[in-house]
């Protein structure tokens, strides 16, 4: 019997655990906090799939590729869109009650979808409905569940993953051996000062996979959601609100997306997020306003009951006044590189959900494709686990590229050639005097999050990335004693990887916007990040 260790209790982890158990695997599921405390639970908008007669998998495929800014993998997107409808039917069998109207399943519209195709549950509580149905389903299976148990590191023997070191709530680290480990630890929004993610989203699986030698990819592609409420905790205000007709206004009350994109508020997410960011900068940091007043109090309370409560708790009556919003880090489109069956470059290691980089999102994820991606590729991973197909084609482990300290200011060897490569005056080699730095200060999480927000946020450039890299190099990872220190170590590793990836991609693409990309330079004059007034 294949012994499978699943790390993470969101849709990807729960789905893999259920389906692998059904296929005869012996499954242990560990979660960092309580089983249901995951990014999945906070997903509002819904799940996209081509389920209606006026829609097709081909349309969904085209929309996903268009949104991905030319960098999505067509083979992965094909799988996503073709297999999506069957996975949504699975969810219904698992007990998810999607909202229904008189003519059957209700569907919403979100940015960059050419058709309304977003199923939702409880209005704006789709993630919570999926999470609770899957938690109930997994509890009915012979899956051993260990809560408050965190992944520290993977155990690698002879180039294959054979288990993991796990930290329990009392600070004890134990080794758990398995034939396969599935990483489903979610995203890493906590890398940034402003995020819509819960506190558990510290990228633990991606960091551990990288330390173990797995290939990671696309870490420069962090999706920033355009409409987080500019209030403590920056809670998400779903794109579905704009899909229902809410508009964005500047502080003088004028609509501010009309001149930016033909689809205005429903332009691709990266376009809207950057426009909001720039508008805030132009108005000295004052938040942009989301105006949902035309939708009316009764509709807002019925269609978005959770949001209605969040907005009102923050002191706003959004049926009568426009509310302040800001972009916030929302979703990691990169992660541990996988094939179409969730297999990573390390034998014995799988990744699913937000932890994985399957290639479906490219540089900009289409709204409401994330829950679908998790279900589709977790299902395939479970089938591969049951078939014992753990060996992915060999790929190269990801090295951390060097970010030159003076990048973006002047060539490193102005007037001459690099003594290491003998050619370029502006190299990215590691020089002798830069080796063996001995960082003495332990990483400060809040400073790291601020640094990432300023230097690797909605706009980046080489000089800012080089300065961020130097700051990160001056910190050392703490010894792992407890959950907090284990997370800080992961955040530091991921921050370094993200900065290096953003530095290496010199051209702008989707959510990765380089103001020093010559093609973009004209579009962004001021380098300073707006200081958010209200959050
Ligand atoms: C939202 O509801 O706006 C977020 C949905 C998503 O991230 O796909």
XYZ file of C-alpha atoms and ligand atoms in Angstrom:
543
model
C 0.000 0.000 0.000
C 1.466 3.386 -0.999
C 2.090 5.563 2.065
C 1.236 9.163 1.263
C 1.914 12.188 3.449
C -0.224 15.196 2.466
C 0.834 18.557 3.905
C -1.947 21.149 3.964
C -5.698 21.199 4.449
C -7.024 23.457 1.695
C -8.823 22.224 -1.393
C -5.656 20.738 -2.951
C -4.616 18.787 0.139
C -8.092 17.605 1.059
C -8.864 16.562 -2.507
C -5.636 14.593 -2.820
C -6.182 12.935 0.563
C -9.746 11.885 -0.277
C -9.003 10.589 -3.761
C -5.741 8.867 -2.784
C -7.512 7.141 0.128
C -10.320 6.070 -2.229
C -7.654 4.620 -4.527
C -6.230 2.486 -1.718
C -3.320 4.600 -0.455
C -2.552 4.907 3.259
C -2.892 8.654 3.778
C -1.676 10.891 6.598
C -2.789 14.531 6.383
C -1.024 17.207 8.433
C -2.113 20.833 8.784
C -0.281 23.741 10.387
C -3.226 24.974 12.431
C -6.807 23.758 12.565
C -7.858 21.680 9.570
C -10.137 24.305 8.051
C -7.886 27.380 8.493
C -6.606 27.747 4.926
C -6.628 30.164 2.005
C -9.409 28.067 0.465
C -11.783 29.018 3.235
C -11.413 32.720 2.388
C -12.045 32.381 -1.365
C -15.084 34.481 -2.190
C -15.719 34.819 -5.898
C -16.177 31.193 -6.799
C -15.012 28.518 -9.170
C -14.879 28.926 -12.951
C -15.838 26.116 -15.337
C -17.529 25.824 -18.718
C -20.814 24.259 -17.621
C -23.441 26.245 -19.521
C -24.813 25.854 -23.073
C -23.531 29.266 -24.233
C -20.033 28.440 -23.024
C -17.360 25.894 -23.903
C -14.035 24.571 -22.680
C -12.497 26.231 -25.741
C -13.758 29.666 -24.648
C -12.511 29.117 -21.119
C -9.177 27.974 -22.579
C -8.893 31.135 -24.715
C -9.802 33.438 -21.808
C -7.247 31.770 -19.534
C -4.481 32.053 -22.115
C -5.344 35.696 -22.852
C -5.270 36.642 -19.179
C -1.928 34.839 -18.694
C -0.089 37.486 -20.753
C 1.330 34.945 -23.189
C 3.101 32.912 -20.516
C 0.527 30.256 -19.598
C 1.280 26.708 -20.715
C -1.374 25.720 -23.301
C -1.136 22.005 -22.447
C -1.835 22.679 -18.762
C -4.636 25.134 -19.580
C -6.206 22.535 -21.887
C -6.297 20.024 -19.038
C -7.712 22.650 -16.655
C -10.556 23.675 -18.936
C -11.398 20.212 -20.285
C -11.429 18.446 -16.906
C -12.852 21.379 -14.914
C -16.549 20.607 -15.392
C -16.119 17.018 -14.137
C -14.331 18.253 -11.018
C -17.129 20.731 -10.299
C -19.599 17.842 -10.538
C -17.373 15.960 -8.060
C -17.665 18.925 -5.704
C -21.434 18.751 -5.940
C -21.218 15.029 -5.095
C -18.984 15.900 -2.123
C -21.841 18.053 -0.865
C -21.065 21.575 -2.026
C -24.335 23.417 -2.527
C -23.687 25.975 -5.228
C -26.223 28.789 -5.340
C -29.257 28.084 -7.532
C -31.955 30.273 -9.027
C -35.192 29.428 -10.796
C -33.379 28.165 -13.878
C -30.724 26.118 -12.107
C -27.157 26.930 -11.082
C -26.488 30.648 -10.758
C -23.373 32.030 -12.386
C -21.426 35.246 -12.017
C -19.081 37.259 -14.208
C -15.559 38.240 -13.228
C -12.779 40.167 -14.927
C -11.432 38.888 -18.266
C -14.032 36.099 -18.605
C -15.879 36.356 -21.918
C -18.907 34.612 -20.369
C -20.467 34.511 -16.919
C -19.228 31.104 -15.697
C -18.364 31.541 -12.025
C -20.316 29.256 -9.712
C -20.666 30.508 -6.158
C -21.986 29.204 -2.871
C -23.506 31.119 0.017
C -23.230 34.222 -2.180
C -19.618 35.081 -1.418
C -18.667 32.070 0.732
C -17.658 29.630 -1.995
C -14.321 28.743 -0.418
C -15.886 28.128 2.967
C -18.571 25.891 1.410
C -15.939 23.852 -0.463
C -13.675 23.625 2.569
C -16.413 22.376 4.875
C -17.718 19.821 2.347
C -14.210 18.447 1.803
C -13.401 18.420 5.523
C -16.579 16.404 6.131
C -15.639 14.086 3.249
C -12.083 13.481 4.441
C -13.311 12.765 7.954
C -15.425 9.942 6.515
C -12.319 8.353 4.968
C -9.599 6.316 6.689
C -7.251 9.286 6.595
C -5.125 9.958 9.668
C -5.297 13.698 10.395
C -2.702 15.533 12.503
C -3.583 19.194 13.123
C -1.197 21.868 14.428
C 1.662 20.001 12.789
C 3.955 21.975 10.509
C 6.313 20.925 7.753
C 9.899 21.888 8.583
C 11.902 20.138 5.872
C 11.703 17.292 3.419
C 13.857 14.213 3.927
C 15.842 13.398 0.801
C 17.744 10.156 0.285
C 19.584 9.290 -2.911
C 17.890 12.172 -4.697
C 14.348 11.126 -3.757
C 11.972 12.494 -1.141
C 11.271 9.783 1.450
C 9.438 11.782 4.089
C 9.365 14.993 6.058
C 10.440 16.519 9.352
C 7.380 17.777 11.186
C 7.059 20.213 14.064
C 4.273 19.650 16.565
C 2.575 22.282 18.681
C 4.902 21.534 21.607
C 8.014 22.306 19.555
C 9.062 18.664 19.027
C 10.407 17.723 15.580
C 9.756 14.173 14.364
C 10.511 12.361 11.129
C 7.631 10.929 9.133
C 8.597 8.498 6.363
C 6.390 8.013 3.297
C 6.534 6.737 -0.270
C 5.325 10.123 -1.462
C 4.905 13.587 0.031
C 2.285 15.953 -1.420
C 2.823 19.652 -0.754
C -0.452 21.558 -0.505
C 0.598 24.357 1.815
C -1.096 27.158 -0.117
C 0.361 30.533 -0.983
C 2.700 33.108 0.477
C 0.765 36.384 0.702
C 2.356 37.010 4.110
C 5.551 37.953 2.273
C 3.897 41.334 1.730
C 2.824 44.066 4.115
C -0.666 44.133 2.616
C -2.330 40.826 1.771
C -5.756 39.300 1.521
C -4.341 35.986 2.794
C -4.702 34.573 6.313
C -1.664 34.410 8.622
C -0.942 30.786 7.680
C 0.084 31.733 4.116
C 3.860 31.755 4.563
C 4.904 29.623 1.584
C 6.150 26.720 3.708
C 5.939 24.063 0.997
C 7.698 26.081 -1.698
C 10.542 27.033 0.650
C 11.006 23.445 1.876
C 10.892 22.083 -1.687
C 13.527 24.552 -2.805
C 15.793 23.684 0.132
C 15.399 20.021 -0.817
C 16.550 20.749 -4.374
C 13.255 20.827 -6.271
C 12.727 23.124 -9.208
C 10.633 26.209 -8.455
C 9.380 28.625 -11.111
C 7.581 31.910 -11.780
C 8.074 33.307 -8.284
C 8.159 36.821 -9.727
C 4.471 36.456 -10.583
C 2.622 37.475 -7.431
C -0.961 38.416 -8.147
C -2.100 41.605 -6.425
C -5.838 41.892 -6.014
C -7.072 45.392 -6.884
C -9.799 45.636 -4.293
C -8.865 44.883 -0.716
C -10.730 47.055 1.753
C -8.395 49.811 2.997
C -8.989 48.876 6.622
C -6.994 46.806 9.129
C -6.296 43.332 7.725
C -7.054 44.511 4.155
C -9.927 42.030 3.690
C -10.705 41.018 0.119
C -13.666 42.563 -1.671
C -14.443 40.068 -4.398
C -14.107 40.876 -8.047
C -17.637 39.517 -8.297
C -18.807 42.854 -6.838
C -17.425 44.591 -9.926
C -18.856 41.754 -11.990
C -22.282 42.769 -10.660
C -21.687 46.404 -11.661
C -19.672 48.192 -8.963
C -17.217 50.784 -10.328
C -13.916 52.344 -9.245
C -13.659 56.066 -8.578
C -10.838 58.444 -7.723
C -11.036 60.554 -4.609
C -12.992 63.188 -6.505
C -15.622 60.626 -7.429
C -14.665 60.254 -11.104
C -14.511 56.788 -12.661
C -10.836 55.985 -13.036
C -10.757 52.818 -15.176
C -12.538 54.175 -18.245
C -9.375 55.587 -19.821
C -7.194 52.659 -18.801
C -8.733 49.675 -20.585
C -11.739 49.026 -22.834
C -13.104 46.592 -20.246
C -12.717 49.237 -17.494
C -13.320 47.637 -14.055
C -13.412 44.161 -15.643
C -10.017 44.425 -17.330
C -7.496 41.695 -16.410
C -6.628 41.754 -12.740
C -3.047 42.940 -13.164
C -4.232 45.911 -15.230
C -6.831 46.967 -12.661
C -4.463 46.459 -9.721
C -1.753 48.583 -11.322
C -4.239 51.290 -12.278
C -5.483 51.473 -8.675
C -1.874 51.625 -7.430
C -1.027 54.462 -9.810
C -4.189 56.340 -9.006
C -3.337 56.118 -5.319
C 0.121 57.438 -6.050
C -1.325 60.294 -8.067
C -3.550 61.250 -5.150
C -0.830 61.095 -2.503
C -1.646 57.639 -1.125
C -5.359 58.214 -0.638
C -7.270 54.989 -1.399
C -9.297 54.573 -4.554
C -13.041 54.139 -3.990
C -15.197 51.135 -4.856
C -18.715 52.321 -5.542
C -21.324 49.580 -5.164
C -24.157 51.925 -4.215
C -26.044 51.284 -7.472
C -26.484 47.638 -6.422
C -28.681 48.569 -3.469
C -28.715 47.430 0.141
C -31.008 44.436 -0.351
C -29.001 42.999 -3.254
C -25.639 43.549 -1.517
C -26.825 41.790 1.625
C -28.319 38.862 -0.306
C -25.611 38.340 -2.947
C -22.613 39.164 -0.716
C -23.673 38.402 2.855
C -20.138 37.811 4.159
C -18.746 40.938 2.548
C -21.698 42.980 3.679
C -20.821 42.093 7.257
C -17.082 42.735 6.769
C -17.637 46.147 5.190
C -20.195 47.196 7.773
C -17.975 45.951 10.634
C -15.249 48.206 9.256
C -17.637 51.130 9.642
C -18.913 51.619 6.088
C -22.415 51.482 4.655
C -21.511 50.451 1.128
C -25.095 50.701 -0.052
C -24.866 54.470 0.499
C -21.188 55.375 0.133
C -18.196 54.320 -1.950
C -15.646 52.453 0.194
C -11.828 52.855 0.216
C -9.825 50.093 -1.421
C -6.186 49.281 -2.088
C -4.342 46.529 -3.925
C -2.984 43.698 -1.750
C -0.941 40.546 -2.398
C -3.445 37.824 -3.159
C -2.111 34.784 -4.975
C 1.209 33.127 -5.837
C 1.139 32.115 -9.492
C 4.579 30.547 -9.243
C 5.630 27.746 -6.954
C 7.052 24.260 -7.103
C 7.275 23.287 -10.765
C 5.103 20.265 -11.590
C 4.086 18.227 -14.572
C 0.432 17.646 -15.439
C 0.135 15.006 -12.684
C 1.473 17.121 -9.830
C 4.909 15.489 -9.913
C 7.861 17.734 -9.132
C 11.464 17.409 -10.267
C 12.217 15.289 -7.169
C 11.029 11.671 -7.202
C 8.543 11.104 -4.378
C 7.524 14.770 -4.186
C 4.232 16.187 -5.487
C 2.762 19.668 -5.258
C -0.846 20.776 -5.781
C -2.959 23.925 -5.462
C -1.343 27.308 -4.935
C 1.927 25.629 -3.896
C 2.357 24.227 -7.390
C 3.382 25.975 -10.537
C 1.427 23.956 -13.074
C 1.701 26.629 -15.767
C -2.024 27.389 -16.031
C -1.753 30.990 -14.830
C 1.226 32.337 -16.740
C 1.903 35.881 -15.570
C -1.665 36.692 -14.534
C -4.276 34.289 -13.186
C -7.802 34.477 -14.523
C -10.220 35.090 -11.653
C -11.725 31.983 -10.037
C -9.372 29.567 -11.798
C -7.491 28.841 -8.582
C -9.994 26.535 -6.863
C -10.467 24.799 -10.204
C -6.728 24.320 -10.706
C -6.414 22.798 -7.249
C -9.242 20.319 -7.868
C -8.178 19.327 -11.387
C -4.499 18.773 -10.661
C -5.008 17.242 -7.205
C -7.290 14.705 -8.849
C -4.583 13.863 -11.365
C -1.943 13.713 -8.628
C -4.075 11.270 -6.647
C -4.368 9.030 -9.709
C -0.595 9.179 -10.258
C 0.000 8.358 -6.575
C -2.291 5.351 -6.768
C -0.557 4.160 -9.929
C 2.827 4.570 -8.243
C 4.001 6.942 -10.971
C 6.167 9.182 -8.860
C 9.073 9.879 -11.142
C 8.875 13.120 -13.048
C 11.163 13.864 -15.971
C 14.446 15.229 -14.639
C 14.573 18.992 -14.340
C 17.232 21.284 -13.030
C 17.047 22.364 -9.400
C 16.609 26.100 -9.053
C 19.759 27.953 -8.128
C 19.391 31.321 -6.443
C 20.713 33.798 -9.007
C 22.994 36.507 -7.715
C 21.606 40.037 -7.672
C 24.475 42.515 -8.124
C 24.626 45.118 -5.379
C 24.752 48.102 -7.726
C 22.274 46.799 -10.265
C 20.355 49.460 -12.083
C 22.665 52.257 -11.054
C 25.769 51.680 -13.165
C 27.581 48.731 -14.714
C 29.446 46.781 -12.031
C 32.788 47.174 -13.746
C 32.338 50.557 -15.363
C 34.878 51.078 -18.091
C 36.254 47.542 -17.911
C 35.373 43.864 -17.931
C 34.328 41.545 -15.146
C 37.367 39.698 -13.724
C 35.263 36.537 -13.329
C 33.708 36.217 -16.761
C 36.335 38.327 -18.502
C 33.795 39.921 -20.811
C 30.888 41.910 -19.513
C 31.146 45.233 -17.677
C 27.696 44.524 -16.130
C 27.774 40.914 -14.964
C 25.782 38.956 -12.411
C 28.698 36.857 -11.133
C 29.409 36.330 -7.447
C 32.780 37.942 -6.713
C 35.237 36.821 -4.061
C 34.687 39.859 -1.871
C 30.958 39.143 -1.861
C 31.253 35.553 -0.605
C 31.033 34.359 2.979
C 28.948 37.223 4.220
C 28.171 36.567 7.838
C 24.753 38.004 8.495
C 24.369 38.395 12.191
C 20.895 39.868 12.549
C 17.937 37.473 12.590
C 15.237 38.304 10.079
C 12.564 40.742 11.192
C 9.257 39.634 9.670
C 7.530 43.005 9.628
C 10.542 44.708 8.071
C 10.761 41.951 5.479
C 7.092 42.376 4.561
C 7.521 46.136 4.229
C 10.623 45.634 2.090
C 8.808 43.235 -0.225
C 5.840 45.593 -0.520
C 8.069 48.522 -1.471
C 10.616 46.780 -3.704
C 8.837 43.747 -5.163
C 5.274 45.004 -5.219
C 3.126 46.138 -8.130
C 6.097 47.862 -9.769
C 9.762 46.892 -9.576
C 13.119 48.013 -10.976
C 16.668 46.733 -10.887
C 17.964 49.282 -8.392
C 15.154 48.601 -5.921
C 15.550 44.854 -6.295
C 19.307 45.078 -5.764
C 18.803 47.131 -2.604
C 16.194 44.636 -1.384
C 18.554 41.767 -2.110
C 21.325 43.382 -0.095
C 18.956 43.934 2.830
C 17.802 40.314 2.702
C 21.415 39.101 2.565
C 22.106 40.951 5.781
C 19.550 38.871 7.654
C 20.059 35.316 8.815
C 17.353 32.714 9.223
C 16.448 31.919 12.823
C 16.962 28.463 14.288
C 13.683 26.571 14.068
C 12.232 26.395 17.573
C 8.543 26.824 16.935
C 6.032 27.688 14.243
C 6.969 31.376 14.169
C 10.681 30.758 13.621
C 9.983 28.029 11.049
C 7.760 30.468 9.133
C 10.326 33.276 9.350
C 12.947 30.990 7.840
C 10.572 30.139 5.000
C 9.655 33.774 4.392
C 13.323 34.746 4.204
C 14.100 31.969 1.692
C 11.073 32.859 -0.403
C 11.788 36.584 -0.299
C 15.301 35.950 -1.607
C 13.979 33.691 -4.347
C 11.272 36.164 -5.313
C 13.687 39.098 -5.511
C 16.111 37.042 -7.597
C 13.346 35.908 -9.957
C 12.034 39.461 -10.329
C 15.542 40.693 -11.002
C 16.203 38.011 -13.602
C 13.077 38.782 -15.627
C 14.006 42.127 -17.096
C 10.870 42.572 -19.166
C 7.423 43.286 -17.801
C 4.830 40.524 -18.061
C 1.386 40.431 -16.457
C 1.669 41.005 -12.727
C 5.453 41.482 -12.945
C 5.890 45.106 -13.965
C 9.411 46.457 -14.391
C 9.449 50.248 -14.607
C 12.972 49.975 -16.036
C 11.839 47.772 -18.901
C 12.436 50.132 -21.809
C 9.083 49.214 -23.332
C 7.324 50.266 -20.136
C 9.437 53.184 -18.981
C 7.151 55.786 -20.478
C 4.166 54.351 -18.648
C 5.463 54.852 -15.119
C 7.156 58.057 -14.179
C 7.287 58.187 -10.390
C 9.230 55.458 -8.562
C 7.892 55.939 -5.027
C 5.306 53.538 -3.632
C 2.148 55.231 -2.427
C 1.785 55.194 1.325
C -1.612 53.798 2.144
C -3.427 56.246 4.377
C -6.142 54.133 5.890
C -4.727 50.586 6.298
C -12.302 37.344 -5.877
O -13.347 36.916 -5.412
O -12.186 38.458 -6.370
C -11.103 36.488 -5.838
C -11.317 35.311 -6.665
C -10.027 34.801 -7.156
O -8.986 35.185 -6.644
O -10.049 34.036 -8.110
